[in-house]
Amino acid sequence: MSGQVAALARPAVAERSVSSRLRLRDIRPWLLCLGGVLIASVYLFPVYWMVVSALKGANELNASVPTLYPHAPTLTAFRWIFERENVGRYLENSAIISTSVTVLTLVLAIGCAYALARVRSFWMDALVVAIMASQVLPPPLLVTPMFVIFRQLGLVNTQLAVILATTTKTLPFAIIMLRTTFAQIPIELEEAARVDGCPRLGAFFRVTLPLARTGTIVVGALTFLFAYGEFVYPLSLVNRRDLQPGPVGLYSFVGADYSDWGNALAFATVFVAPVIVIFMLFQRRIVSGLTAGALK
Amino acid sequence: MSATLRKPAATSWRMSRDRFLDSRAIWPLLIGAAALYLLLFVGYPVVYNVVMSAQKVTLANLRFFNRPFVGLDNYRTLLDDPLFGLVLRNTLAFVAANVALQFLFGFGLALYFQLSFPASSFLRGLVLTGWMLPPLVIGAIWKWLLASDNGALNYLLQSLGLVSGKIYWLSDPSLSLIGVTIANIWFGVPFNMILLSAGLAGIPDDIYEAASLDGAGRVRRFLHLTLPLLRPTVYALLALSTIYTMRAFDLIYTMTHGGPLDSSNIFPLWSYRLSFELFNFGGGAAISTTMLVVVMAVAFFYVRSVRAERPQ
């Protein structure tokens, strides 16, 4: 009897486990997706917290039980930093410095990267290694000699000094990345143009560079972002407030014992907004560019 | 008449220009500008730094070249400085904790987002946002999250019942280094994740298929296939993230300024403060010269791993 029951029950159990496994396989990707959303939310919580804190009024910001979102959102802090602290000036300086660094970097990097991508020799390889090594020199370790040299050149307290110094950080990176980009464009296309009577450099500007357009734009965007965040060089090469870019301005809000967090986070939010916009625009390409730049 | 005379001249000028632009002579010119720039603004400062580290540099003689040489005095003074031991311990602990934990978290995330599910690469990209933010903004955010009064982390820990009182993350000398480490790990994880993701994506699927046909389970495939195949990426990444830990300067400078009582002071910060707060440029140069030697050694290791990885 019991054997009969078991014999009857067994197929049913087997069937159910098959169907539940099938169902698990169906929903597995969605469970994983949910997990991914959770991970990203926990990771990005600090950024969210910056924005919502900036939108809270002083009472809500300093309440002993923090609110997860602003119950009475206000732009008071944003109005204050622009009207009273004149942070527009910092943003303007950041725009001037980062744009200049980007232009200077691209002008110097494009030709160099193209030559490094097309000529293969021992010396070229040695040069690539030297450039990779210079890519990793941290600004805090270079700033002492940089300051003394710029002091001797009479460039201290100019934005030119900041631009020249920051370019040392972005140029090696741009060369390495552009070299990979140009190397991916088949040389046959250039050779076809040269057979048609176009000189080598003309072929580069008319054929290769347009084909590598997106890669070049991404390198430009990343260069801009790196220059935009640079802190050590402007902090030490310039001590006039009216010439300082955003990071040094932000430091005046959060360094030392400044404790008006509403204003500080409002400025942080305004300052970081362009970074997030640029990153969202080029996200996919920046991801592939970063990995190629670091590993090839 | 004159037009017919000028035409051949113009053509020959164009031809010689084109011949020049087509010749090998353009390569050194193209490279020259960037190479000269790097030589002038990277190479020269590096050498100059070594020279300064052997000189007595004061505010008074800063603009001159002929400063008195003092041999290794600057280095000796630093070794005798009571701060030296503390800063060395802080630097080693900070670098080790950051490199190890960033790698572990980054690897975990890379493996998770490698699984196939909807929007996986989009979500991975969102996490990368953290690495694109300016360090000063990250410093500001974390200083606020870790604030002892009204800080979100203290509130979270208290409401979970994990701690009873306030934790002074950034003003307690025994905790400040941990405070800045938390922020810097948050900053570095996405970079580790993205490089490891690229490494994982580079391993062909059919290797895994062959292994699972041979009866290798998930764990064995990970230990015997994934890890060995990923080795060059891992080496390059560990070298890079050791070097990038120096960029934590911005974070520490913003969050604690190395304090309280130098409890979160590390070498790059000490070097900076010697030069720009105490105007002891020789001492600052001595530290950064030593650190540059370390960085170059790690960079050598990095370049070698990357070149080993390149298929050619």
Coordinates of C-alpha atoms in Angstrom, one line a residue:
Chain A
M1 CA 0.0 0.0 0.0
S2 CA 2.6 2.4 1.1
G3 CA 4.8 1.3 -1.8
Q4 CA 1.9 2.1 -4.1
V5 CA 1.4 5.5 -2.6
A6 CA 5.1 6.2 -3.0
A7 CA 5.0 5.0 -6.6
L8 CA 2.1 7.3 -7.3
A9 CA 3.6 10.2 -5.4
R10 CA 7.0 10.1 -7.0
P11 CA 6.2 11.3 -10.5
A12 CA 4.1 14.1 -9.0
V13 CA 7.0 15.3 -6.9
A14 CA 9.4 15.0 -9.8
E15 CA 7.0 17.0 -12.0
R16 CA 6.6 19.7 -9.4
S17 CA 10.4 20.1 -9.0
V18 CA 10.8 20.3 -12.7
S19 CA 8.2 23.0 -13.0
S20 CA 9.5 25.0 -10.1
R21 CA 13.0 24.8 -11.5
L22 CA 11.7 26.0 -14.8
R23 CA 10.0 28.9 -13.0
L24 CA 13.2 29.7 -11.1
R25 CA 15.1 29.8 -14.4
D26 CA 12.5 32.2 -15.8
I27 CA 12.7 34.6 -12.9
R28 CA 16.4 34.2 -12.1
P29 CA 17.5 37.1 -14.5
W30 CA 14.9 39.4 -12.9
L31 CA 16.0 38.5 -9.4
L32 CA 19.5 39.2 -10.4
C33 CA 18.4 42.5 -12.0
L34 CA 16.7 43.4 -8.7
G35 CA 19.9 42.6 -6.9
G36 CA 21.8 44.8 -9.3
V37 CA 19.4 47.7 -8.8
L38 CA 19.9 47.3 -5.0
I39 CA 23.7 47.3 -5.3
A40 CA 23.7 50.4 -7.5
S41 CA 21.2 52.2 -5.1
V42 CA 23.3 51.4 -2.0
Y43 CA 26.5 52.5 -3.8
L44 CA 25.0 55.7 -5.2
F45 CA 23.3 56.6 -1.9
P46 CA 26.0 59.2 -1.0
V47 CA 25.4 61.1 -4.2
Y48 CA 21.6 61.0 -3.6
W49 CA 22.3 62.2 -0.1
M50 CA 24.3 65.2 -1.3
V51 CA 21.4 66.3 -3.6
V52 CA 18.6 65.9 -1.1
S53 CA 20.6 67.5 1.8
A54 CA 21.2 70.5 -0.5
L55 CA 17.5 70.8 -1.0
K56 CA 16.6 70.7 2.7
G57 CA 16.0 73.8 4.8
A58 CA 18.4 74.4 7.8
N59 CA 15.9 73.0 10.4
E60 CA 15.3 69.8 8.4
L61 CA 19.0 69.4 7.6
N62 CA 20.0 69.5 11.3
A63 CA 17.1 67.5 12.7
S64 CA 18.1 64.7 15.0
V65 CA 16.1 62.2 12.9
P66 CA 17.2 62.7 9.3
T67 CA 14.5 62.6 6.6
L68 CA 15.1 60.3 3.6
Y69 CA 13.8 63.0 1.2
P70 CA 13.2 66.7 1.7
H71 CA 9.7 67.2 3.1
A72 CA 9.9 70.9 2.5
P73 CA 12.3 71.3 -0.5
T74 CA 13.8 74.7 -0.8
L75 CA 16.4 76.4 -3.1
T76 CA 17.5 78.7 -0.3
A77 CA 21.0 77.3 -0.2
F78 CA 21.4 77.5 -4.0
R79 CA 20.3 81.1 -4.1
W80 CA 22.6 81.9 -1.2
I81 CA 25.8 80.5 -2.7
F82 CA 25.2 82.3 -6.0
E83 CA 24.1 85.6 -4.5
R84 CA 26.2 85.9 -1.4
E85 CA 29.2 83.6 -2.0
N86 CA 29.5 84.4 -5.7
V87 CA 30.3 80.8 -6.7
G88 CA 29.6 81.6 -10.4
R89 CA 33.2 82.9 -10.5
Y90 CA 34.6 79.5 -9.5
L91 CA 32.5 77.8 -12.1
E92 CA 33.7 80.3 -14.8
N93 CA 37.4 79.7 -13.8
S94 CA 36.8 75.9 -13.9
A95 CA 35.3 76.2 -17.4
I96 CA 38.2 78.4 -18.7
I97 CA 40.9 76.1 -17.2
S98 CA 39.4 72.8 -18.1
T99 CA 38.6 73.9 -21.7
S100 CA 42.2 75.2 -22.2
V101 CA 43.6 72.0 -20.8
T102 CA 41.4 69.9 -23.1
V103 CA 42.5 72.0 -26.2
L104 CA 46.2 71.9 -25.3
T105 CA 46.1 68.2 -24.5
L106 CA 44.3 67.3 -27.8
V107 CA 46.6 69.5 -30.0
L108 CA 49.7 67.9 -28.5
A109 CA 48.3 64.4 -28.2
I110 CA 46.7 63.7 -31.6
G111 CA 49.9 64.0 -33.7
C112 CA 52.0 62.1 -31.2
A113 CA 49.4 59.3 -30.8
Y114 CA 49.1 58.9 -34.5
A115 CA 52.9 58.6 -35.0
L116 CA 53.1 56.1 -32.1
A117 CA 50.2 54.1 -33.7
R118 CA 51.8 53.9 -37.1
V119 CA 55.5 53.6 -36.7
R120 CA 56.8 50.4 -35.1
S121 CA 60.4 50.5 -33.8
F122 CA 62.3 50.0 -30.6
W123 CA 62.5 53.7 -29.9
M124 CA 58.7 54.1 -30.3
D125 CA 58.1 51.3 -27.9
A126 CA 60.5 52.9 -25.4
L127 CA 58.7 56.2 -25.8
V128 CA 55.3 54.5 -25.1
V129 CA 56.7 53.0 -21.9
A130 CA 58.1 56.3 -20.8
I131 CA 54.7 58.0 -21.5
M132 CA 52.9 55.2 -19.6
A133 CA 55.3 55.7 -16.7
S134 CA 54.7 59.5 -16.7
Q135 CA 50.9 58.8 -16.7
V136 CA 51.1 57.6 -13.1
L137 CA 53.1 60.4 -11.4
P138 CA 50.7 61.7 -8.8
P139 CA 50.3 65.6 -8.6
P140 CA 51.0 65.7 -4.9
L141 CA 54.5 64.4 -5.5
L142 CA 55.2 66.8 -8.4
V143 CA 53.8 69.9 -7.0
T144 CA 56.8 71.0 -4.9
P145 CA 59.2 71.3 -7.9
M146 CA 56.4 72.5 -10.1
F147 CA 55.8 75.4 -7.7
V148 CA 59.4 76.3 -7.5
I149 CA 59.8 76.2 -11.3
F150 CA 56.7 78.3 -11.9
R151 CA 57.9 80.7 -9.3
Q152 CA 61.2 81.1 -11.1
L153 CA 59.3 81.7 -14.4
G154 CA 57.1 84.3 -12.7
L155 CA 54.0 82.3 -13.5
V156 CA 52.8 81.7 -10.0
N157 CA 49.3 83.2 -9.5
T158 CA 48.3 82.8 -13.1
Q159 CA 45.8 80.4 -14.6
L160 CA 48.4 79.6 -17.2
A161 CA 50.5 77.8 -14.6
V162 CA 47.5 75.7 -13.6
I163 CA 46.7 74.9 -17.2
L164 CA 50.3 73.9 -18.0
A165 CA 50.6 71.8 -14.8
T166 CA 47.3 70.1 -15.2
T167 CA 48.1 69.1 -18.8
T168 CA 51.1 67.1 -17.5
K169 CA 48.4 64.8 -15.9
T170 CA 46.1 64.6 -18.9
L171 CA 48.5 64.5 -21.8
P172 CA 50.1 61.0 -21.2
F173 CA 46.6 59.5 -20.6
A174 CA 45.3 61.1 -23.9
I175 CA 48.3 59.9 -25.9
I176 CA 47.9 56.3 -24.7
M177 CA 44.2 56.2 -25.3
L178 CA 44.3 57.9 -28.8
R179 CA 47.1 55.6 -29.9
T180 CA 44.9 52.6 -29.3
T181 CA 42.0 54.4 -31.1
F182 CA 44.1 55.3 -34.2
A183 CA 45.7 51.8 -34.3
Q184 CA 42.2 50.3 -34.7
I185 CA 41.6 52.2 -38.0
P186 CA 42.9 50.0 -40.8
I187 CA 46.0 51.5 -42.4
E188 CA 44.8 50.3 -45.8
L189 CA 42.2 53.1 -45.9
E190 CA 45.1 55.7 -45.6
E191 CA 47.1 53.9 -48.2
A192 CA 44.2 54.0 -50.6
A193 CA 44.0 57.7 -50.1
R194 CA 47.8 58.1 -50.6
V195 CA 47.6 56.1 -53.9
D196 CA 45.1 58.8 -55.0
G197 CA 47.7 61.4 -54.4
C198 CA 46.9 62.5 -50.9
P199 CA 50.0 63.0 -48.7
R200 CA 50.3 60.9 -45.5
L201 CA 49.4 63.7 -43.2
G202 CA 46.5 64.7 -45.4
A203 CA 45.3 61.1 -45.4
F204 CA 45.3 61.2 -41.6
F205 CA 43.2 64.3 -41.4
R206 CA 40.8 63.4 -44.2
V207 CA 40.4 59.6 -43.5
T208 CA 41.7 58.4 -40.2
L209 CA 40.8 61.3 -37.9
P210 CA 37.1 61.4 -39.1
L211 CA 36.8 57.7 -38.6
A212 CA 38.3 58.0 -35.1
R213 CA 36.0 60.9 -34.4
T214 CA 34.0 59.3 -31.5
G215 CA 37.1 57.9 -29.8
T216 CA 38.7 61.4 -30.0
I217 CA 35.6 63.0 -28.6
V218 CA 35.6 60.6 -25.6
V219 CA 39.3 61.3 -24.9
G220 CA 38.4 65.0 -25.0
A221 CA 35.5 64.5 -22.6
L222 CA 37.6 62.5 -20.2
T223 CA 40.4 65.0 -20.3
F224 CA 37.9 67.7 -19.5
L225 CA 36.6 65.7 -16.6
F226 CA 40.1 65.1 -15.1
A227 CA 41.0 68.7 -15.5
Y228 CA 37.7 69.8 -14.0
G229 CA 38.4 67.8 -10.8
E230 CA 42.1 68.8 -10.4
F231 CA 42.7 70.3 -6.9
V232 CA 46.4 70.2 -5.9
Y233 CA 47.8 72.4 -8.7
P234 CA 45.3 75.3 -8.4
L235 CA 45.5 75.1 -4.6
S236 CA 49.2 75.5 -4.6
L237 CA 50.0 77.5 -7.8
V238 CA 47.4 80.2 -7.3
N239 CA 46.4 82.0 -4.1
R240 CA 44.1 84.6 -5.5
R241 CA 40.4 83.7 -4.9
D242 CA 39.2 85.4 -8.1
L243 CA 41.4 83.0 -10.2
Q244 CA 40.5 79.7 -8.4
P245 CA 38.4 76.9 -10.0
G246 CA 35.6 75.0 -8.4
P247 CA 37.5 72.4 -6.3
V248 CA 39.4 75.1 -4.4
G249 CA 36.1 77.0 -4.0
L250 CA 34.5 73.9 -2.6
Y251 CA 37.4 73.4 -0.3
S252 CA 36.7 76.9 1.2
F253 CA 33.2 75.5 2.1
V254 CA 34.1 72.1 3.5
G255 CA 37.7 72.4 4.7
A256 CA 38.6 73.5 8.2
D257 CA 35.6 74.0 10.4
Y258 CA 33.1 75.5 8.0
S259 CA 29.9 73.9 9.1
D260 CA 27.1 75.2 6.9
W261 CA 26.5 71.9 5.2
G262 CA 23.5 73.2 3.2
N263 CA 25.6 75.7 1.3
A264 CA 28.5 73.3 0.9
L265 CA 26.4 70.5 -0.5
A266 CA 24.5 72.9 -2.7
F267 CA 27.8 74.0 -4.3
A268 CA 29.0 70.4 -4.6
T269 CA 25.7 69.6 -6.4
V270 CA 26.0 72.5 -8.8
F271 CA 29.7 71.8 -9.4
V272 CA 29.2 68.1 -10.1
A273 CA 26.2 68.5 -12.4
P274 CA 28.2 68.9 -15.6
V275 CA 30.3 65.9 -14.8
I276 CA 27.3 63.7 -14.4
V277 CA 25.8 65.1 -17.7
I278 CA 29.0 64.4 -19.7
F279 CA 29.3 61.0 -18.1
M280 CA 25.7 60.0 -19.0
L281 CA 26.2 61.2 -22.6
F282 CA 29.3 59.1 -23.2
Q283 CA 28.8 56.4 -20.6
R284 CA 29.3 53.3 -22.8
R285 CA 32.3 54.8 -24.7
I286 CA 33.9 56.1 -21.5
V287 CA 33.7 52.6 -20.0
S288 CA 35.4 51.0 -23.0
G289 CA 37.9 53.8 -23.3
L290 CA 39.0 53.6 -19.7
T291 CA 39.6 49.9 -19.8
A292 CA 41.5 50.2 -23.1
G293 CA 43.5 53.2 -21.8
A294 CA 44.6 51.4 -18.6
L295 CA 45.3 48.0 -20.1
K296 CA 46.7 48.5 -23.6
Chain B
M1 CA 51.3 85.9 -69.1
S2 CA 52.1 86.3 -65.5
A3 CA 49.4 83.9 -64.5
T4 CA 50.9 81.1 -66.7
L5 CA 54.3 81.8 -65.2
R6 CA 53.1 81.7 -61.6
K7 CA 51.1 78.5 -62.0
P8 CA 54.0 76.0 -62.3
A9 CA 55.8 77.7 -59.4
A10 CA 52.7 77.2 -57.2
T11 CA 52.4 73.6 -58.3
S12 CA 56.0 72.8 -57.5
W13 CA 55.7 74.4 -54.1
R14 CA 52.6 72.3 -53.5
M15 CA 54.4 69.2 -54.7
S16 CA 57.3 69.7 -52.4
R17 CA 55.0 70.4 -49.5
D18 CA 53.1 67.2 -50.3
R19 CA 56.3 65.3 -50.6
F20 CA 57.4 66.7 -47.2
L21 CA 54.1 65.8 -45.6
D22 CA 54.4 62.3 -47.1
S23 CA 58.0 61.7 -46.0
R24 CA 59.3 60.1 -42.9
A25 CA 60.4 63.5 -41.6
I26 CA 56.9 64.2 -40.2
W27 CA 57.1 61.5 -37.6
P28 CA 59.7 63.2 -35.3
L29 CA 57.9 66.5 -35.7
L30 CA 54.5 65.0 -34.7
I31 CA 56.1 63.3 -31.7
G32 CA 58.4 66.2 -30.9
A33 CA 55.8 68.7 -29.6
A34 CA 54.3 66.3 -27.0
A35 CA 57.6 64.8 -26.1
L36 CA 59.2 68.2 -25.5
Y37 CA 56.2 69.2 -23.4
L38 CA 56.5 66.1 -21.2
L39 CA 60.3 66.5 -20.9
L40 CA 59.9 70.2 -19.9
F41 CA 57.0 69.9 -17.5
V42 CA 57.4 66.3 -16.2
G43 CA 61.0 65.2 -16.7
Y44 CA 62.5 68.5 -15.6
P45 CA 60.4 68.8 -12.4
V46 CA 61.3 65.1 -11.5
V47 CA 65.0 65.8 -11.9
Y48 CA 64.7 69.2 -10.2
N49 CA 63.0 67.5 -7.3
V50 CA 66.0 65.2 -6.7
V51 CA 68.3 68.3 -6.8
M52 CA 66.2 70.2 -4.4
S53 CA 66.0 67.3 -2.0
A54 CA 69.8 67.7 -1.5
Q55 CA 69.6 71.5 -1.1
K56 CA 68.7 73.9 1.6
V57 CA 65.7 75.7 0.1
T58 CA 64.1 78.6 1.9
L59 CA 61.6 81.2 1.0
A60 CA 64.5 83.6 0.5
N61 CA 66.5 81.6 -2.0
L62 CA 63.4 80.1 -3.8
R63 CA 63.9 82.1 -6.9
F64 CA 67.6 81.3 -7.4
F65 CA 69.3 78.3 -8.7
N66 CA 72.6 78.3 -6.7
R67 CA 71.4 77.2 -3.4
P68 CA 73.7 75.6 -0.8
F69 CA 73.9 71.8 -1.1
V70 CA 73.5 69.9 2.1
G71 CA 73.9 66.3 0.9
L72 CA 71.5 63.9 2.6
D73 CA 70.7 66.2 5.5
N74 CA 67.0 66.7 4.5
Y75 CA 66.6 62.9 4.4
R76 CA 68.3 62.5 7.8
T77 CA 66.2 65.2 9.4
L78 CA 63.1 63.4 8.2
L79 CA 64.2 60.0 9.6
D80 CA 64.9 61.6 12.9
D81 CA 61.5 63.4 12.9
P82 CA 59.2 61.9 15.6
L83 CA 56.4 62.0 13.0
F84 CA 58.2 59.7 10.6
G85 CA 57.2 56.4 12.3
L86 CA 53.6 57.4 12.6
V87 CA 53.3 58.6 9.0
L88 CA 55.0 55.4 7.7
R89 CA 52.6 53.2 9.7
N90 CA 49.6 55.3 8.5
T91 CA 50.8 55.2 4.8
L92 CA 51.4 51.4 4.9
A93 CA 48.0 50.7 6.6
F94 CA 46.2 53.1 4.3
V95 CA 47.6 51.7 1.1
A96 CA 47.2 48.1 2.1
A97 CA 43.6 48.5 3.3
N98 CA 42.6 50.4 0.2
V99 CA 44.2 48.2 -2.4
A100 CA 43.0 45.0 -0.7
L101 CA 39.4 46.1 0.0
Q102 CA 38.9 48.0 -3.2
F103 CA 40.0 44.9 -5.1
L104 CA 37.7 42.5 -3.1
F105 CA 34.6 44.7 -3.5
G106 CA 35.5 45.5 -7.1
F107 CA 36.0 41.8 -7.9
G108 CA 32.7 40.9 -6.2
L109 CA 30.8 43.6 -8.3
A110 CA 32.6 42.6 -11.5
L111 CA 31.5 38.9 -11.0
Y112 CA 28.0 39.9 -10.2
F113 CA 27.5 42.2 -13.2
Q114 CA 29.1 39.6 -15.4
L115 CA 26.0 37.3 -14.8
S116 CA 23.5 37.7 -17.6
F117 CA 20.5 39.7 -16.5
P118 CA 18.6 42.7 -17.9
A119 CA 20.3 46.1 -17.7
S120 CA 23.5 44.5 -16.2
S121 CA 25.9 46.7 -18.2
F122 CA 23.7 49.8 -17.6
L123 CA 23.7 49.3 -13.8
R124 CA 27.5 48.6 -13.9
G125 CA 27.9 51.9 -15.7
L126 CA 25.9 53.7 -13.0
V127 CA 28.3 52.4 -10.3
L128 CA 31.2 53.8 -12.3
T129 CA 29.8 57.3 -11.8
G130 CA 31.5 57.2 -8.4
W131 CA 34.9 57.1 -10.0
M132 CA 34.2 60.0 -12.3
L133 CA 33.3 62.5 -9.5
P134 CA 35.9 65.1 -8.6
P135 CA 37.7 64.0 -5.4
L136 CA 36.8 67.2 -3.6
V137 CA 33.1 66.5 -4.1
I138 CA 33.6 63.0 -2.7
G139 CA 35.4 64.4 0.2
A140 CA 32.6 66.9 0.9
I141 CA 29.9 64.2 0.6
W142 CA 31.7 61.8 3.0
K143 CA 32.6 64.4 5.5
W144 CA 28.9 65.0 5.7
L145 CA 28.0 61.3 5.9
L146 CA 30.5 60.7 8.6
A147 CA 29.7 63.9 10.6
S148 CA 29.4 63.1 14.3
D149 CA 26.3 65.3 14.7
N150 CA 23.5 64.6 12.1
G151 CA 25.7 62.3 10.0
A152 CA 23.8 59.7 8.1
L153 CA 26.2 56.8 9.0
N154 CA 26.0 57.4 12.8
Y155 CA 22.2 57.6 12.5
L156 CA 22.1 54.3 10.6
L157 CA 24.4 52.5 13.1
Q158 CA 22.4 53.9 16.0
S159 CA 19.0 53.0 14.6
L160 CA 20.3 49.4 13.9
G161 CA 21.3 49.2 17.5
L162 CA 25.0 48.6 16.6
V163 CA 26.4 51.5 18.5
S164 CA 25.0 53.4 21.5
G165 CA 26.7 56.8 21.3
K166 CA 28.1 59.1 18.6
I167 CA 31.2 58.0 16.7
Y168 CA 33.6 60.7 16.0
W169 CA 34.8 59.3 12.7
L170 CA 37.0 62.2 11.7
S171 CA 37.9 63.9 14.9
D172 CA 38.9 60.8 17.0
P173 CA 42.6 60.1 16.4
S174 CA 42.0 56.4 16.7
L175 CA 39.3 56.5 14.0
S176 CA 40.3 59.2 11.5
L177 CA 42.3 57.0 9.3
I178 CA 39.4 54.5 9.1
G179 CA 37.1 57.3 8.2
V180 CA 39.1 58.5 5.2
T181 CA 39.8 54.9 4.2
I182 CA 36.0 54.2 4.0
A183 CA 35.6 57.2 1.7
N184 CA 38.6 56.3 -0.5
I185 CA 37.4 52.7 -0.8
W186 CA 34.0 54.0 -2.0
F187 CA 36.0 56.1 -4.6
G188 CA 38.2 53.3 -5.8
V189 CA 35.8 50.3 -6.1
P190 CA 34.3 51.2 -9.5
F191 CA 37.7 51.5 -11.1
N192 CA 38.7 48.0 -9.8
M193 CA 35.3 46.7 -11.0
I194 CA 35.6 48.1 -14.5
L195 CA 39.1 46.8 -15.1
L196 CA 38.2 43.3 -13.8
S197 CA 35.0 43.3 -15.8
A198 CA 37.1 44.0 -18.9
G199 CA 39.4 41.1 -17.9
L200 CA 36.5 38.7 -17.4
A201 CA 34.9 39.7 -20.7
G202 CA 38.2 38.9 -22.4
I203 CA 38.1 35.2 -21.4
P204 CA 36.5 33.2 -24.2
D205 CA 33.3 31.3 -23.3
D206 CA 34.3 28.1 -25.0
I207 CA 37.1 27.5 -22.5
Y208 CA 34.4 27.4 -19.8
E209 CA 32.2 25.1 -21.9
A210 CA 35.1 22.7 -22.4
A211 CA 35.8 22.7 -18.7
S212 CA 32.3 22.1 -17.7
L213 CA 32.0 19.2 -20.2
D214 CA 35.1 17.8 -18.5
G215 CA 33.0 17.9 -15.2
A216 CA 34.6 21.0 -13.6
G217 CA 32.2 22.6 -11.2
R218 CA 31.6 26.3 -10.8
V219 CA 34.2 26.7 -8.0
R220 CA 36.9 24.7 -9.8
R221 CA 36.3 26.7 -13.0
F222 CA 36.8 29.9 -11.0
L223 CA 39.9 28.7 -9.2
H224 CA 41.6 26.9 -12.1
L225 CA 40.4 29.0 -15.1
T226 CA 39.2 32.4 -14.2
L227 CA 41.9 33.3 -11.7
P228 CA 45.0 32.2 -13.7
L229 CA 43.6 33.7 -16.9
L230 CA 42.9 37.0 -15.1
R231 CA 46.4 37.2 -13.6
P232 CA 47.9 39.8 -15.8
T233 CA 44.9 42.1 -15.3
V234 CA 45.1 41.6 -11.6
Y235 CA 48.8 42.5 -11.5
A236 CA 48.3 45.6 -13.6
L237 CA 45.3 46.6 -11.5
L238 CA 47.0 46.1 -8.1
A239 CA 50.0 48.2 -9.4
L240 CA 47.7 51.0 -10.7
S241 CA 45.6 51.1 -7.6
T242 CA 48.7 51.3 -5.3
I243 CA 49.7 54.3 -7.4
Y244 CA 46.2 55.9 -7.4
T245 CA 46.1 55.6 -3.6
M246 CA 48.4 58.6 -3.7
R247 CA 45.5 60.6 -5.2
A248 CA 43.8 60.2 -1.8
F249 CA 45.7 63.4 -1.0
D250 CA 42.7 65.4 -2.1
L251 CA 40.2 63.4 0.0
I252 CA 42.4 63.4 3.2
Y253 CA 43.2 67.1 2.8
T254 CA 39.5 67.9 2.6
M255 CA 38.2 65.6 5.2
T256 CA 40.8 65.7 8.0
H257 CA 43.8 67.7 6.8
G258 CA 45.9 64.8 8.1
G259 CA 44.7 65.3 11.6
P260 CA 43.8 65.1 14.4
L261 CA 47.3 65.0 15.8
D262 CA 48.6 63.6 12.4
S263 CA 46.5 60.4 12.9
S264 CA 45.5 60.4 9.2
N265 CA 48.7 61.9 7.8
I266 CA 50.3 60.0 5.0
F267 CA 53.6 60.7 3.0
P268 CA 52.1 62.7 0.1
L269 CA 50.3 64.9 2.5
W270 CA 53.3 65.3 4.8
S271 CA 55.4 66.3 1.8
Y272 CA 52.9 68.9 0.8
R273 CA 52.6 70.4 4.3
L274 CA 56.3 70.6 4.7
S275 CA 56.6 72.6 1.5
F276 CA 53.6 74.8 1.6
E277 CA 52.8 75.2 5.3
L278 CA 56.3 75.1 6.8
F279 CA 58.2 76.3 3.7
N280 CA 60.6 73.5 4.2
F281 CA 60.9 72.8 0.4
G282 CA 63.9 70.6 0.8
G283 CA 62.1 68.3 3.2
G284 CA 59.0 68.2 1.0
A285 CA 61.3 67.4 -2.0
A286 CA 63.0 64.6 -0.1
I287 CA 59.8 62.9 0.7
S288 CA 58.4 63.2 -2.8
T289 CA 61.7 62.0 -4.3
T290 CA 61.5 58.9 -2.2
M291 CA 57.9 58.3 -3.0
L292 CA 58.6 58.9 -6.7
V293 CA 61.2 56.1 -6.6
V294 CA 58.5 53.8 -5.1
V295 CA 55.9 54.9 -7.6
M296 CA 58.4 54.3 -10.5
A297 CA 59.1 50.8 -9.2
V298 CA 55.4 50.0 -9.1
A299 CA 54.9 51.6 -12.5
F300 CA 57.7 49.4 -13.9
F301 CA 55.8 46.4 -12.6
Y302 CA 52.5 47.8 -14.1
V303 CA 54.0 48.4 -17.5
R304 CA 55.5 44.9 -17.6
S305 CA 52.2 43.3 -16.7
V306 CA 50.3 45.3 -19.3
R307 CA 52.9 44.4 -22.0
A308 CA 52.8 40.7 -21.0
E309 CA 49.0 40.8 -21.5
R310 CA 49.1 42.3 -25.0
P311 CA 48.7 39.5 -27.5
Q312 CA 51.6 39.9 -29.9

